[in-house]
Amino acid sequence: DIQMTQSPSTLSASVGDRVTITCRASQSISSYLAWYQQKPGKAPNLLVYKASNLESGVPSRFSGSGSGTEFTLTISSLQPDDFATYFCQQYNSNPYTFGQGTKLEIK
Amino acid sequence: QVQLQESGPGLVKPPQTLSLTCSVSGGSIRSGGYYWSWVRQPAGKRLEWIGRIYITGSTNYNPSLKSRVTISVDTSKNEFSLKLNSVTAADTAVYYCARVRVEDYYYYYMDVWGKGTTVTVSS
């Protein structure tokens, strides 16, 4: 199975900050990576697919990059609604696997 | 806008069968073009993909669960279901259903999720 490792596990930041979350795969997954946002008790929300494609309706302050084994999700200017947990998922091969999540907290 | 809602018993005794249903609204499963999937998350652990199904009944499962899992679809009810047999405490988790989009003919990712339902396995 492909192991997905996110860093950091927790991130404290302030409104207006630029933040970056990293996701590393244990082997190459080409660009088949998705990023999701999740808030407690709510459905996960797709942000980015194929590493860098922004899902329709997602604010442009979110962006994704990377290929192979290293990927990043960047939020250019944090808004109050962005404080949540973010996780990556590879869909290059079965079983599709997820990162452990990054909790973005208010500093 | 399509919405998904999981339903089923919140408590299952070992080694019985866990059965959940995902009701789809705002769109028809029968129209095709999407697959339908189940994912779970034990408390404090990462998400785990369980499997997916197409309207034809074609399925793909996580090899670690394949021997115990059955996913089925009922297009007349616009819903799909999960059965996991011989459950143990390790199957206690929040279970999510999700719609699956296909990319480049062969690559599948989840674009719309339900809110999840908690299932506890305990005698």
XYZ file of C-alpha atoms in Angstrom:
230
model
C 0.000 0.000 0.000
C 1.118 3.570 -0.651
C 1.695 5.467 2.581
C 0.720 9.135 2.695
C 2.419 11.364 5.250
C 1.257 14.886 5.950
C 3.143 17.611 7.743
C 2.626 19.291 10.020
C -0.055 17.427 11.986
C -1.140 20.674 13.609
C -0.625 24.198 12.352
C -1.367 27.390 14.284
C -1.869 30.489 12.177
C -3.648 33.825 12.076
C -6.199 35.312 9.713
C -4.347 36.702 6.721
C -1.397 34.314 7.000
C -0.102 32.260 4.098
C 0.109 28.588 5.055
C 1.411 25.472 3.334
C 0.635 21.848 4.111
C 2.821 19.081 2.699
C 1.843 15.569 1.699
C 4.433 12.937 0.802
C 3.762 9.591 -0.845
C 5.869 6.498 -0.179
C 6.153 5.945 -3.950
C 5.313 7.914 -7.048
C 1.623 8.614 -7.576
C 2.088 10.811 -10.647
C -0.411 13.658 -10.094
C -3.271 11.571 -8.746
C -3.728 13.389 -5.480
C -6.731 15.108 -3.955
C -7.017 17.531 -1.059
C -10.065 17.771 1.193
C -11.224 20.098 3.967
C -13.234 18.738 6.866
C -15.022 20.448 9.721
C -16.438 18.601 12.761
C -19.726 16.871 12.000
C -19.686 17.962 8.363
C -19.005 16.153 5.113
C -15.460 16.380 3.745
C -15.215 19.004 1.007
C -13.102 18.452 -2.132
C -10.683 21.337 -2.678
C -8.159 20.140 -5.258
C -7.918 17.138 -7.588
C -5.112 15.887 -9.805
C -2.670 17.715 -7.545
C -3.315 21.211 -8.849
C -6.849 21.457 -10.228
C -9.108 23.633 -8.118
C -12.590 22.179 -7.665
C -15.399 24.383 -8.935
C -16.629 26.791 -6.280
C -13.496 26.600 -4.145
C -11.979 30.038 -3.397
C -8.893 30.921 -5.402
C -6.844 31.450 -2.231
C -6.478 27.650 -2.211
C -3.907 26.105 -4.532
C -2.232 22.753 -4.931
C 1.051 21.737 -6.510
C 3.434 18.839 -6.865
C 3.877 15.540 -8.632
C 5.550 12.214 -8.027
C 5.929 11.925 -4.273
C 5.731 15.453 -2.890
C 2.697 17.707 -2.882
C 1.600 20.924 -1.222
C -1.652 22.685 -0.441
C -1.298 26.430 0.030
C -3.811 28.907 1.401
C -2.621 32.333 0.346
C -4.478 34.416 2.930
C -6.264 32.575 5.713
C -9.888 33.424 6.303
C -11.877 32.582 9.469
C -13.776 29.876 7.601
C -10.529 28.058 6.731
C -9.795 26.781 10.228
C -10.470 23.078 9.788
C -8.721 19.771 9.189
C -7.162 19.095 5.798
C -6.218 15.724 4.393
C -4.683 14.415 1.209
C -5.585 11.234 -0.650
C -3.801 9.328 -3.385
C -5.899 7.698 -6.070
C -3.109 6.351 -8.223
C -3.617 2.776 -7.082
C -5.881 0.544 -5.018
C -6.075 0.714 -2.062
C -6.582 4.470 -2.180
C -4.959 5.883 0.918
C -5.172 9.053 2.946
C -2.859 11.253 4.926
C -3.347 11.448 8.667
C -4.697 15.006 8.454
C -3.483 18.486 9.350
C -5.487 20.471 11.865
C -5.320 24.188 11.147
C -5.905 26.141 14.345
C -6.299 29.792 15.153
C -3.174 31.239 16.759
C -26.686 19.914 -6.053
C -26.307 16.246 -5.209
C -26.395 15.312 -1.525
C -25.665 12.000 0.158
C -27.044 10.745 3.453
C -25.914 7.628 5.308
C -28.324 5.625 7.429
C -28.300 2.417 9.429
C -27.915 0.971 12.914
C -25.527 2.803 15.199
C -24.739 -0.324 17.191
C -23.833 -3.757 15.831
C -22.947 -6.842 17.855
C -19.937 -8.907 16.931
C -19.753 -11.045 14.808
C -22.903 -9.803 13.066
C -23.163 -7.923 9.786
C -22.954 -4.154 9.555
C -25.447 -2.769 7.024
C -25.590 0.845 5.871
C -27.446 2.651 3.118
C -26.556 5.844 1.307
C -29.475 7.815 -0.102
C -28.690 10.115 -2.996
C -30.730 13.260 -3.604
C -30.438 16.064 -6.125
C -29.331 13.698 -8.862
C -30.022 10.247 -10.255
C -27.633 7.352 -9.768
C -29.204 5.880 -12.898
C -27.896 8.673 -15.094
C -24.410 7.153 -14.867
C -21.097 8.893 -15.225
C -20.195 8.463 -11.571
C -19.193 5.675 -9.282
C -20.271 5.432 -5.643
C -18.030 4.681 -2.723
C -17.731 3.978 0.997
C -14.990 5.275 3.285
C -14.567 4.899 7.048
C -12.615 6.555 9.821
C -12.011 4.958 13.229
C -11.680 7.477 16.035
C -8.231 9.053 16.033
C -7.150 7.224 12.895
C -6.914 8.129 9.248
C -9.589 7.559 6.666
C -9.779 4.142 5.014
C -11.277 3.558 1.567
C -13.617 0.547 1.581
C -14.764 0.171 -2.011
C -16.833 1.505 -4.900
C -19.611 0.450 -7.267
C -20.994 1.506 -10.646
C -24.626 1.340 -11.697
C -23.870 -1.842 -13.648
C -23.011 -3.505 -10.356
C -19.285 -3.566 -11.090
C -17.321 -3.265 -7.848
C -13.790 -2.712 -6.588
C -12.786 -3.252 -2.971
C -9.896 -2.528 -0.662
C -7.969 -5.830 -0.574
C -7.761 -5.647 3.227
C -11.567 -5.785 3.503
C -12.516 -7.602 0.319
C -13.345 -10.917 1.981
C -15.961 -9.281 4.259
C -17.429 -6.467 2.142
C -20.315 -6.263 -0.287
C -21.405 -3.006 -1.924
C -24.628 -2.998 -3.913
C -26.732 -0.432 -5.744
C -30.483 0.009 -6.107
C -31.137 2.477 -8.908
C -34.909 2.316 -8.370
C -34.440 3.738 -4.873
C -31.510 5.980 -5.856
C -29.343 4.471 -3.161
C -26.398 2.187 -2.616
C -25.476 0.019 0.319
C -22.629 -1.431 2.317
C -22.530 -4.768 4.077
C -19.565 -5.742 6.226
C -19.765 -9.148 7.809
C -18.092 -10.762 10.800
C -17.534 -7.397 12.458
C -15.258 -6.826 15.441
C -14.517 -3.807 17.619
C -11.925 -2.784 15.031
C -14.783 -1.975 12.644
C -16.073 0.752 14.953
C -15.833 3.957 12.929
C -17.569 6.840 11.236
C -18.725 5.550 7.874
C -19.016 7.928 4.921
C -20.549 7.434 1.512
C -19.275 9.448 -1.418
C -19.750 10.070 -5.120
C -16.769 9.162 -7.270
C -15.593 11.024 -10.324
C -13.511 9.308 -13.017
C -10.433 10.933 -14.493
C -8.272 9.803 -17.402
C -10.544 6.714 -17.803
C -8.966 4.885 -14.915
C -8.459 7.140 -11.927
C -11.176 7.659 -9.363
C -11.561 10.333 -6.686
C -14.408 11.334 -4.401
C -16.010 14.692 -5.086
C -19.146 14.739 -2.912
C -19.398 13.144 0.531
C -22.097 12.468 3.068
C -21.756 13.738 6.619
C -21.030 10.279 7.949
C -22.686 7.967 10.429
C -21.115 6.477 13.546
C -21.213 2.720 13.934
C -20.096 1.080 17.162
C -19.386 -2.622 17.302
C -19.958 -3.912 20.807
C -21.725 -6.756 22.555
